[in-house]
Tab-separated table of C-alpha atoms and ligand atoms in Angstrom:
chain	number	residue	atom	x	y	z
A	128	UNK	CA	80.184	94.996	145.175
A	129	UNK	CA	76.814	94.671	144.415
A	130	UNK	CA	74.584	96.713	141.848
A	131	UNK	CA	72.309	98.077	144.649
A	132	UNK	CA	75.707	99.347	146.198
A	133	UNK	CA	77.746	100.436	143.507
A	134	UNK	CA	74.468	102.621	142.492
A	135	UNK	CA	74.901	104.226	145.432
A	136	UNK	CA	78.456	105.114	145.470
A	137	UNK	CA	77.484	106.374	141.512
A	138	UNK	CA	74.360	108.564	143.856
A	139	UNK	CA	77.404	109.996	145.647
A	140	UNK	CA	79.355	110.913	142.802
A	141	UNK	CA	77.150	112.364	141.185
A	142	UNK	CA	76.423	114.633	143.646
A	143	UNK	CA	80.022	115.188	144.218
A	144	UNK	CA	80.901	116.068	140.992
A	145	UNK	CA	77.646	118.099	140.150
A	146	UNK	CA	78.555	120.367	143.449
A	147	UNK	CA	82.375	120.931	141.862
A	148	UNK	CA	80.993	121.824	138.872
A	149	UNK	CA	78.313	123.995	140.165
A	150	UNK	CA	80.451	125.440	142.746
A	151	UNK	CA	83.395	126.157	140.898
A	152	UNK	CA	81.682	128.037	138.514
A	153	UNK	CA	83.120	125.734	135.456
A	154	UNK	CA	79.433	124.934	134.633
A	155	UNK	CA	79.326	128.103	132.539
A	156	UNK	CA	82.779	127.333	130.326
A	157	UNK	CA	81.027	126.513	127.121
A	158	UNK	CA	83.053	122.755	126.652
A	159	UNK	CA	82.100	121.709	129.835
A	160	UNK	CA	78.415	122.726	129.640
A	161	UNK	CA	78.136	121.538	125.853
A	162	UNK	CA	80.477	118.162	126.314
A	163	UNK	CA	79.336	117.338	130.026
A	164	UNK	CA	76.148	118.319	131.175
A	165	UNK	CA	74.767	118.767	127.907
A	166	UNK	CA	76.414	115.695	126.204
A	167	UNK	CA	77.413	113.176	128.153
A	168	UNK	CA	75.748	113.410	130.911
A	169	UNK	CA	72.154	114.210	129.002
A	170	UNK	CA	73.097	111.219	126.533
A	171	UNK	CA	74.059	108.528	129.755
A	172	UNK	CA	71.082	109.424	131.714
A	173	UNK	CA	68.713	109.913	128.481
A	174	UNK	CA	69.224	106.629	127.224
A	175	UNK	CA	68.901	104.695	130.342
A	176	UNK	CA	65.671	106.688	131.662
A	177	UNK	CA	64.114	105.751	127.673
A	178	UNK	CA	65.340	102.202	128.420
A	179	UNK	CA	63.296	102.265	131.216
A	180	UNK	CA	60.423	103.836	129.725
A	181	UNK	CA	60.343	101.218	126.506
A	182	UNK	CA	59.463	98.367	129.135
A	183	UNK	CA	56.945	100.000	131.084
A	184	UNK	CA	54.503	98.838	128.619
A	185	UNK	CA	55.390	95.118	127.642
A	186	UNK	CA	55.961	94.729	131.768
A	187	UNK	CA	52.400	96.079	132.666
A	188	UNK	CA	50.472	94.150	129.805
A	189	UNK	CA	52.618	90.975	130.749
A	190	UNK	CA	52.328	91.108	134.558
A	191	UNK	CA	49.332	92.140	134.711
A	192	UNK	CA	47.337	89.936	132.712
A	193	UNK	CA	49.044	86.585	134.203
A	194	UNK	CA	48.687	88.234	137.487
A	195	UNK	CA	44.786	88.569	136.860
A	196	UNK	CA	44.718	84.774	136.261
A	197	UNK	CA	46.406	84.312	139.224
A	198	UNK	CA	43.573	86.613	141.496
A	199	UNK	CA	41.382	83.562	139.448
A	200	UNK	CA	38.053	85.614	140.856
A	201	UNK	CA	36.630	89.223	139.613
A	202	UNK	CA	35.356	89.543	143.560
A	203	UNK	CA	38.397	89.273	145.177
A	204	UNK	CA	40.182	91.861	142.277
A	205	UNK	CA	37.675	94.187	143.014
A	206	UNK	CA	38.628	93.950	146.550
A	207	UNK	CA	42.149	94.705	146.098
A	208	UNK	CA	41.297	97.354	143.587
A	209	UNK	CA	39.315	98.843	145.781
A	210	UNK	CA	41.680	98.951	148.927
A	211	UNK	CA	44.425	100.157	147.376
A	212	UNK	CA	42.871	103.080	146.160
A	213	UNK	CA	41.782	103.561	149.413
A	214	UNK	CA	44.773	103.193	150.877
A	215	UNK	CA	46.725	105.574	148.377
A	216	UNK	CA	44.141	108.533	148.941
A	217	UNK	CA	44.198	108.154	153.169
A	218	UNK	CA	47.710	108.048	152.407
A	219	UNK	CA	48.356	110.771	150.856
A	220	UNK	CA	45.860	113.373	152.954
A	221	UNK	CA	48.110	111.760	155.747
A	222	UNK	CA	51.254	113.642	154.014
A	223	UNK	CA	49.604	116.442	153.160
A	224	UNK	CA	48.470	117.293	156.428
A	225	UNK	CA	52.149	116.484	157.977
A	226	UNK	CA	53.219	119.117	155.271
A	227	UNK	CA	51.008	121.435	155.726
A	228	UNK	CA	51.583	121.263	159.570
A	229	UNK	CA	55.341	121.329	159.749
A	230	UNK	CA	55.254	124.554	157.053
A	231	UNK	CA	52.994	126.439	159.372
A	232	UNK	CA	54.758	125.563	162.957
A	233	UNK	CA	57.637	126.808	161.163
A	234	UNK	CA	56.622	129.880	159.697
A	235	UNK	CA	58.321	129.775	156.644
A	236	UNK	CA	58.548	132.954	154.211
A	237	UNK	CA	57.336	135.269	157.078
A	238	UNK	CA	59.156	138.576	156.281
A	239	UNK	CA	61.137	137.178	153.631
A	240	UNK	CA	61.816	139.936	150.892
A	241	UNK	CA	63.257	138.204	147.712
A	242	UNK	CA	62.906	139.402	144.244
A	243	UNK	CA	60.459	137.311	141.384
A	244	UNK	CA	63.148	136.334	138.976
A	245	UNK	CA	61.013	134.549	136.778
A	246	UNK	CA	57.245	134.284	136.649
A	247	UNK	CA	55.465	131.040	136.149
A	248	UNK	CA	53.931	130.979	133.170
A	249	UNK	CA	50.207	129.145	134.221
A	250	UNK	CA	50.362	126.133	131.603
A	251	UNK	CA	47.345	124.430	130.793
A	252	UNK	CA	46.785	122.393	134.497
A	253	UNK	CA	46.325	118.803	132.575
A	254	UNK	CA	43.348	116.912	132.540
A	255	UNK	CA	39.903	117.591	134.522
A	256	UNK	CA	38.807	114.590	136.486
A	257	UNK	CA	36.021	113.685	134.106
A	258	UNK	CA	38.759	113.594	131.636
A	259	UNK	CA	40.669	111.492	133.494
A	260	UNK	CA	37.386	109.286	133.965
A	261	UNK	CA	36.286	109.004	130.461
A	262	UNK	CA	40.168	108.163	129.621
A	263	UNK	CA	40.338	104.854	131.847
A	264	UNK	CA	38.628	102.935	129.020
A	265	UNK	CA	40.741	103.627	125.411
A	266	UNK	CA	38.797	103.772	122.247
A	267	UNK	CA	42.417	103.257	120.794
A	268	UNK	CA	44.606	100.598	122.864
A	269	UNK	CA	47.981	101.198	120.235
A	270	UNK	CA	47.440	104.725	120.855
A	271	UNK	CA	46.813	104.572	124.317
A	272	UNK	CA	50.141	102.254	124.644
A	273	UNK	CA	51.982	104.623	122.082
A	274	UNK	CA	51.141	107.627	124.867
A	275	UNK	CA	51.722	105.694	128.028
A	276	UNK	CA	48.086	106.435	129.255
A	277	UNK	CA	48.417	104.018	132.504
A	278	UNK	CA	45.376	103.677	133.613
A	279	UNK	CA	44.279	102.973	129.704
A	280	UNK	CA	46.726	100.340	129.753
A	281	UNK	CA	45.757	99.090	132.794
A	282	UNK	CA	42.079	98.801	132.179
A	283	UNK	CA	42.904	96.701	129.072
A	284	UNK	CA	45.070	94.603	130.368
A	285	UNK	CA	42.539	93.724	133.141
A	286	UNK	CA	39.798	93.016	130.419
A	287	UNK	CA	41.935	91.025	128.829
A	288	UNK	CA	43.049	89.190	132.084
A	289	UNK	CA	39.628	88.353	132.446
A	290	UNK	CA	38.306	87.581	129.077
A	291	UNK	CA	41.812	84.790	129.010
A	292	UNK	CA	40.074	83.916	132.806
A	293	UNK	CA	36.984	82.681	130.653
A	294	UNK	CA	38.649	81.296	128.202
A	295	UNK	CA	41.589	79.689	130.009
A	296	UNK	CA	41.177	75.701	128.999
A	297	UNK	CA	40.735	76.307	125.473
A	298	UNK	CA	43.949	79.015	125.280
A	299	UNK	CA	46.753	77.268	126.984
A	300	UNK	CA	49.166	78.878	124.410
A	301	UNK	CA	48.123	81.982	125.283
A	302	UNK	CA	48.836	82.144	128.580
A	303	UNK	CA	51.723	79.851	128.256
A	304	UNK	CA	53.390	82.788	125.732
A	305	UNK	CA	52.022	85.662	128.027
A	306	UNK	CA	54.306	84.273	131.179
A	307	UNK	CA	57.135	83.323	128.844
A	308	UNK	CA	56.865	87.116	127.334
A	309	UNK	CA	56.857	88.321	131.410
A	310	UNK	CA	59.847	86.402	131.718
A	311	UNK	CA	61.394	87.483	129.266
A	312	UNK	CA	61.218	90.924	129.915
A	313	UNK	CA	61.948	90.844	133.266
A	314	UNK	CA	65.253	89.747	131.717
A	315	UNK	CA	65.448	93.004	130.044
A	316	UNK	CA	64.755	94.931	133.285
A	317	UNK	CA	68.220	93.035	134.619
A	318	UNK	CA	70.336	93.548	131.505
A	319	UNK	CA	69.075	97.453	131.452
A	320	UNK	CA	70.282	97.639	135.237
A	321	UNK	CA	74.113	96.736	134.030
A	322	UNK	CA	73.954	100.109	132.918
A	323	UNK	CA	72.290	101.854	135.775
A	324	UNK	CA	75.560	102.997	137.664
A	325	UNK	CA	77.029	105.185	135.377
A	326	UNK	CA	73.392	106.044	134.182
A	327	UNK	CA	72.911	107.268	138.465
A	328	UNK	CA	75.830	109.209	137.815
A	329	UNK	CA	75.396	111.351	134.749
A	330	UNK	CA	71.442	111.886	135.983
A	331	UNK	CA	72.707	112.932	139.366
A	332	UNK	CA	75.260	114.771	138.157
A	333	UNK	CA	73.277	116.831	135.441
A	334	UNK	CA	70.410	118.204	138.336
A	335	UNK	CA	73.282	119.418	140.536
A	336	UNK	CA	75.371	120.912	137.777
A	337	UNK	CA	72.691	122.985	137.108
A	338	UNK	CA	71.042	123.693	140.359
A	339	UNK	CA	70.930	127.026	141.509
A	340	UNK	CA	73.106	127.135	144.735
A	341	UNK	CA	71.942	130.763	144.958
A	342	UNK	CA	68.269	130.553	145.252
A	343	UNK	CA	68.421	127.526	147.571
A	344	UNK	CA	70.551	129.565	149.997
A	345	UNK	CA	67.502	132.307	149.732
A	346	UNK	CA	64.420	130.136	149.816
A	347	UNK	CA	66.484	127.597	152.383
A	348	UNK	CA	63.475	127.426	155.012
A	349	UNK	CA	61.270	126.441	152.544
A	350	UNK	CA	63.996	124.148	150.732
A	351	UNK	CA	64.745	122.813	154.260
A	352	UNK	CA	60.759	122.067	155.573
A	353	UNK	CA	59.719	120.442	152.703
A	354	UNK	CA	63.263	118.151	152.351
A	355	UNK	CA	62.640	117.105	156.248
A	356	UNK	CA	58.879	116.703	155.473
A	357	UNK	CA	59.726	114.327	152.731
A	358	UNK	CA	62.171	112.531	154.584
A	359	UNK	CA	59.891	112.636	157.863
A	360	UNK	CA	57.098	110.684	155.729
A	361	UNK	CA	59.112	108.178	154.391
A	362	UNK	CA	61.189	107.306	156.720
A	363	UNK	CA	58.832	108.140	159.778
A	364	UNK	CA	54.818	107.860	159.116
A	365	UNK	CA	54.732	105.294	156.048
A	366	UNK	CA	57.166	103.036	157.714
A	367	UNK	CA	54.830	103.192	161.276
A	368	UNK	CA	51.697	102.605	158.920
A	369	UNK	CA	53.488	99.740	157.592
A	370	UNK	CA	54.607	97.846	160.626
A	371	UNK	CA	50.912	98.737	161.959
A	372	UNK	CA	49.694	96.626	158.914
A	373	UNK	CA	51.828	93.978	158.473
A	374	UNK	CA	54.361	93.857	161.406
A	375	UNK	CA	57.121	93.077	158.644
A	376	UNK	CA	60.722	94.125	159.244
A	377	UNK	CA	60.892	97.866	158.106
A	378	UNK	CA	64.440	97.527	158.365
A	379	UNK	CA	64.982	94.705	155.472
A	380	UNK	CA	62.115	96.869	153.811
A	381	UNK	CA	63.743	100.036	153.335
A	382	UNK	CA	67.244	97.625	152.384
A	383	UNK	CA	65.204	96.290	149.691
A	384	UNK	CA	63.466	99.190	148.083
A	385	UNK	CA	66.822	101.607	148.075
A	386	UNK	CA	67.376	100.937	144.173
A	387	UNK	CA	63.730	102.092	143.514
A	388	UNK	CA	63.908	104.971	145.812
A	389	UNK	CA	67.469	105.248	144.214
A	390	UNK	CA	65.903	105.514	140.688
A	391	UNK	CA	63.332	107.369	141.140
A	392	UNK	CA	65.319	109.934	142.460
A	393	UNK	CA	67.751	109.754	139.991
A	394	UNK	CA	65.080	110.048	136.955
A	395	UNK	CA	62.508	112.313	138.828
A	396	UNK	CA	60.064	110.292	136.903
A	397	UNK	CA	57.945	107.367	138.965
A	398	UNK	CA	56.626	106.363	135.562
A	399	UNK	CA	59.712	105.420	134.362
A	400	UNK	CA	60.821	103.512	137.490
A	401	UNK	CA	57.798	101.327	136.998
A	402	UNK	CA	59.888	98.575	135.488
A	403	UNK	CA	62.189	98.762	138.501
A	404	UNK	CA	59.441	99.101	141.586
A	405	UNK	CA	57.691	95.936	139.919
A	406	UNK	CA	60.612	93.798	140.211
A	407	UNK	CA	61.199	94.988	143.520
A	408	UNK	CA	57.816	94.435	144.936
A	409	UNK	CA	57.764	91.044	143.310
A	410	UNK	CA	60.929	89.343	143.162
A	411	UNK	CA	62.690	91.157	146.209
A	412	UNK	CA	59.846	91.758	148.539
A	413	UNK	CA	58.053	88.771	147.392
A	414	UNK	CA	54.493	90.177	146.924
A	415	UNK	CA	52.278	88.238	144.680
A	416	UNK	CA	51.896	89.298	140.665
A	417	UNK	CA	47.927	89.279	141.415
A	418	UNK	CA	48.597	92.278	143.537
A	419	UNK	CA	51.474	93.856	142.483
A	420	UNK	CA	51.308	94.257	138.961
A	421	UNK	CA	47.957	96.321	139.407
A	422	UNK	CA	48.916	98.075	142.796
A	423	UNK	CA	52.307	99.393	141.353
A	424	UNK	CA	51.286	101.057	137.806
A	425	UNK	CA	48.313	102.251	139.797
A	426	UNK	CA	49.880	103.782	142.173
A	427	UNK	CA	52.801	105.368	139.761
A	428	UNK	CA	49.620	106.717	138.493
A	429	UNK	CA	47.198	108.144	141.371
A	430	UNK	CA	49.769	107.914	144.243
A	431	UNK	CA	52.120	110.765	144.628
A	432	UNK	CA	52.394	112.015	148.700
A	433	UNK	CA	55.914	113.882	148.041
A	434	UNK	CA	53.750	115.794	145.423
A	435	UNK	CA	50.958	116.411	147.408
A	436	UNK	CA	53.375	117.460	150.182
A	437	UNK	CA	55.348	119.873	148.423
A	438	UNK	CA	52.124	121.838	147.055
A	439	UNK	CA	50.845	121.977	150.534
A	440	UNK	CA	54.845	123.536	151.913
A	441	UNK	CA	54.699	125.681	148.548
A	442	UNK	CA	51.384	127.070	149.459
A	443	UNK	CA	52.079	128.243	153.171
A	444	UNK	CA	55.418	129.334	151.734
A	445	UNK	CA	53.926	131.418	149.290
A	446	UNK	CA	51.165	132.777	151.718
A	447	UNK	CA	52.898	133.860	154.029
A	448	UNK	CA	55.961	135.607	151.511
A	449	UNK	CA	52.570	137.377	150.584
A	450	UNK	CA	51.562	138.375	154.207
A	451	UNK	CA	48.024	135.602	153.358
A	452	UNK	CA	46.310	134.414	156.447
A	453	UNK	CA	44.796	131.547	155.900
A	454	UNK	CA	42.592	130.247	157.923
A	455	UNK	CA	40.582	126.699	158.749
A	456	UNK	CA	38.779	126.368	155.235
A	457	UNK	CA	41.556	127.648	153.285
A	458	UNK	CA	43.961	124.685	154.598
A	459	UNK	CA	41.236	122.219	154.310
A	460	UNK	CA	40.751	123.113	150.449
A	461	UNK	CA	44.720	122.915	150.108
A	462	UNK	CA	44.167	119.327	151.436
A	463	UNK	CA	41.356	118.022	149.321
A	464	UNK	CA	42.695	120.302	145.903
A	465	UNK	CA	46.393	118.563	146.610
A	466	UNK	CA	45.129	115.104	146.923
A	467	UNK	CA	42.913	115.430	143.606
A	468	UNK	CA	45.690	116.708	141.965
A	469	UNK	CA	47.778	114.226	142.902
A	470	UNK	CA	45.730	111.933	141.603
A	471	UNK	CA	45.606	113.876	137.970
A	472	UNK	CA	49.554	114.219	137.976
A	473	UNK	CA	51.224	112.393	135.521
A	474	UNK	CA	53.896	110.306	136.980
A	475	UNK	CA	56.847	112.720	134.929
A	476	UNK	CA	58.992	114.825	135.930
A	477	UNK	CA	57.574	118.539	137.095
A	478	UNK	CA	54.205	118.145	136.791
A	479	UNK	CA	53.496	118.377	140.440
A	480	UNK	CA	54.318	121.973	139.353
A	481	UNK	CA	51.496	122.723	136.993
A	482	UNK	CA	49.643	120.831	139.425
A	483	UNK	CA	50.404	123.561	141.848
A	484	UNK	CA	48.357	125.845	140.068
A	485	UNK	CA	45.415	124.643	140.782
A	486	UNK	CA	45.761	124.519	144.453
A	487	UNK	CA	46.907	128.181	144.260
A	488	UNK	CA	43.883	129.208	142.403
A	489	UNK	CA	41.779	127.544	145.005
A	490	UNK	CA	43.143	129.561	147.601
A	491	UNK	CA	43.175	133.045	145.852
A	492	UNK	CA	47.300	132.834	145.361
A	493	UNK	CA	48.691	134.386	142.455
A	494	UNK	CA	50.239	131.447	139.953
A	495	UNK	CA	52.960	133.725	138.728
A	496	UNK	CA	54.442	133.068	142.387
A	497	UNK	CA	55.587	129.878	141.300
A	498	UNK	CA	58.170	131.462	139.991
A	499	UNK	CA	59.632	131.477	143.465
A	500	UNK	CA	60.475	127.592	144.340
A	501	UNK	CA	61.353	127.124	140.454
A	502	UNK	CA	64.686	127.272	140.556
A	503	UNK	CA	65.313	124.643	143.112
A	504	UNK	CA	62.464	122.832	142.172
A	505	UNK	CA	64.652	119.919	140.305
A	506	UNK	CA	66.022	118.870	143.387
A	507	UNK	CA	62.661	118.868	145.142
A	508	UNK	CA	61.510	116.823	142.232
A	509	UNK	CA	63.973	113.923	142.824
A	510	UNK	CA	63.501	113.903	146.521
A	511	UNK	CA	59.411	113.630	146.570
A	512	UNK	CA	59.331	111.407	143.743
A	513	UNK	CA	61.286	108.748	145.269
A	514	UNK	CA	58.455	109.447	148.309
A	515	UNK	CA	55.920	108.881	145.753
A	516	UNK	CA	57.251	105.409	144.897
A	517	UNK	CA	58.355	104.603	148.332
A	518	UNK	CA	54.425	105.057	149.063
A	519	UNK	CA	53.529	102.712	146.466
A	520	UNK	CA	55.971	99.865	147.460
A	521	UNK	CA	54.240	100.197	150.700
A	522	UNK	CA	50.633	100.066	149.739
A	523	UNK	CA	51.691	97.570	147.531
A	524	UNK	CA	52.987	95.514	150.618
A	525	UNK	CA	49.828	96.395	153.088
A	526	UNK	CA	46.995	95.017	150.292
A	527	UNK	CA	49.224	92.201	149.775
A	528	UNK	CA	50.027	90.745	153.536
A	529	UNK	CA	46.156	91.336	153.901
A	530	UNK	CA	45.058	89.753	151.169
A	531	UNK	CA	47.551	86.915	151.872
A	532	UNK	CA	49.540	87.477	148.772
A	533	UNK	CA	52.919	88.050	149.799
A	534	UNK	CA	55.948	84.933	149.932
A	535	UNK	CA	56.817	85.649	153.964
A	536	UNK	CA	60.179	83.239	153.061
A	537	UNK	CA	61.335	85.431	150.064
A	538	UNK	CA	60.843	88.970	152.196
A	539	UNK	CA	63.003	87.847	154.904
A	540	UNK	CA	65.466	86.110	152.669
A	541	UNK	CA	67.893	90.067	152.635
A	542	UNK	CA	69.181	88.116	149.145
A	543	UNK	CA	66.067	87.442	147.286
A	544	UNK	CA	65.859	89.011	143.793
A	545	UNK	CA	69.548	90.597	143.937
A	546	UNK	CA	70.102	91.916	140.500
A	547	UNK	CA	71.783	88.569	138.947
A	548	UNK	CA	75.127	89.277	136.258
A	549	UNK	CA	73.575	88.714	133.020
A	550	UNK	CA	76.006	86.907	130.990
A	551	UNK	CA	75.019	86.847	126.953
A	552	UNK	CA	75.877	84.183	125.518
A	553	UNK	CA	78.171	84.110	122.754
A	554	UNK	CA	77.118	81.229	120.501
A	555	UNK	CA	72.833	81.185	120.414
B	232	LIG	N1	58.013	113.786	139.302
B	232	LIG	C1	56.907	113.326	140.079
B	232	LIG	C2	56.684	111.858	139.826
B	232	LIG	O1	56.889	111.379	138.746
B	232	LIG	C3	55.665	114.104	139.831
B	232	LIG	C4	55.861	115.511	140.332
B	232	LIG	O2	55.691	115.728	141.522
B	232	LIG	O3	56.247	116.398	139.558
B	232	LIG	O4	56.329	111.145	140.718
């Protein structure tokens, strides 16, 4: 079988086994919630998700820089700089306004009459966009590597890309070592995805364990919009956008971005399925490292439609559980607030959350109200993250196939940059 499939069957385990747990109540008998959910299945899916996360780094600084010298010309970066961002913000006002749409035409939380069960407590909403602004340059690269500051990371790695540009005939080692180093840990990536299976599993397994079948069952039109929204803008509006730009085969798309959608689902995180969209974009869609290996941590970064999406369901949810009309200008603030703030969410798990709050203070909701969609908002998580990264892959693909900078022969090629069997040698 291979890895791509056998993740999935671990996808469907996981869910399975979560549910029996969950339903059959044996989620609360104290061995099975401190040997299971809380030990193995926090210890399988904890280790692989830090795996992960421990490459992010080495893979940006080692793609990146290489794929600077192979852009060759500051212009022509600048130009694919620039339209990604562009694409990732029209992209995203694109999903919020689906969201926002569908959640209205459906009337969701009309005459509902739950009970709070647990007030959101209004953390600090992260950084302010002049924050954000100041942070792109580092005054401390370790630290900024140390802390996983992407942008940081990727602003220095671009300087650096450049400076090696200047320099290139007199530093042959350099780069020679920099695209051994990218090899090398694109080797990791491979050996880290032996494990991902059983790490699928125990991550799957954990979120459904502890789900709270109740509250979905109460808040199931709003659980139900914003799953079909997600699933609507994947599926549907990103894969239209992309045949409109690039009249590539959606279908051997979607075949060869399931493991990233896969993991990002699985670790709610698109941050730490960096190391796993990069490869994908590269070595299975065939996309250039010029491109890519700016466009993808970039995107982790800035890019997040499912986000953006659910904050727009959330709000009309919540307005209307409150009897709110809300009229033009409030929905056009809920637009423009959600796509900021998608832009200042950190690529980890929840934050579209506290990100939430700032959208609902825009529009006069009270934060507390949060409380509401917490308890199912795990599951919510997984499902508009691996949005999130399924909009990257895409942008990713469009800048690309305009720019010229995508191997036509390796996307068509369904085999291209299978996960290989890694076999260690025994003797060095
Ligand atoms: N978990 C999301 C991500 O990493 C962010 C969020 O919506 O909470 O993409």
């Amino acid at each position: 079988m291979s890895l791509a499939n056998k993740v999935l069957v671990a996808l469907g385990l996981g869910l399975l086994v979560g549910l029996i747990i969950n339903i059959s109540g044996i989620g609360d008998m104290p061995w099975i919630k401190e040997y299971v959910i809380d030990g193995l299945f926090k210890v399988g899916g904890g280790l692989f998700v830090n795996a992960l996360k421990m490459l992010i780094v080495p893979l940006v600084l080692f793609s990146l820089i290489p794929g600077i010298l192979g852009i060759g010309d500051i212009r022509l970066l600048g130009k694919i700089g620039t339209k990604s961002f562009a694409l990732y913000v029209a992209t995203t006002a694109i999903a919020i306004t689906t969201a926002i749409t569908l959640a209205a035409l459906s009337g969701i939380g009309t005459g509902l009459d739950i009970p709070l069960e647990e007030a959101f407590q209004g953390k600090e909403a992260t950084k302010s966009f002049t924050e954000i602004l100041i942070g792109i340059v580092p005054p401390n690269v370790i630290k900024a590597m140390a802390n996983g500051d992407m942008l940081a990371i990727i602003f220095f790695s671009i300087f650096f890309g450049i400076a090696l540009l200047i320099e290139i005939k007199d530093s042959p080692d350099v780069v020679k070592f920099i695209d051994q180093m990218n090899r090398v840990v694109m080797r990791m990536i491979d050996m880290v995805m032996i494990f991902a299976p059983y790490a699928v599993f125990c991550l799957v397994g954990k979120a459904v364990a502890e789900l709270g079948i109740d509250i979905v069952i109460q808040i199931s039109g709003y659980f139900m919009v914003i799953i079909f929204a997600l699933l609507f803008h994947a599926f549907v509006t990103q894969m239209i956008i992309l045949k409109a730009f690039t009249g590539l085969d959606i279908g051997l798309f979607l075949k060869k971005i399931r493991n990233a959608q896969t993991f990002a689902f699985s670790t709610s995180s698109s941050g730490a399925t960096i190391p796993i969209t990069l490869r994908t974009v590269q070595e299975r869609l065939g996309v250039d490292k010029s491109v890519s290996a700016f466009s993808v941590p970039f995107g982790a970064t800035i890019n997040m439609d499912g986000t953006a999406m659910m904050q727009g369901v959330a709000t009309v949810f919540i307005a209307n559980l409150y009897g709110v009309d809300f009229g033009i200008t409030e929905y056009v603030t809920i637009v423009v607030t959600a796509v900021l703030a998608s832009i200042g969410t950190a690529a980890v798990p929840s934050v579209g959350l506290v990100m939430l709050t700032l959208v609902f203070s825009q529009v006069g909701l009270p934060i507390e109200a949060i409380g509401y969609i917490l308890g199912i908002d795990r599951i919510v998580d997984m499902t508009r993250t691996a949005v999130n990264v399924t909009g990257d892959t895409v942008v990713t693909t469009i800048v690309a196939k305009s720019e010229d900078r995508i191997d036509i022969d390796v996307f068509n090629d369904p085999n291209a940059g299978d996960f290989e069997d890694v076999h260690v040698p025994n003797k060095a």
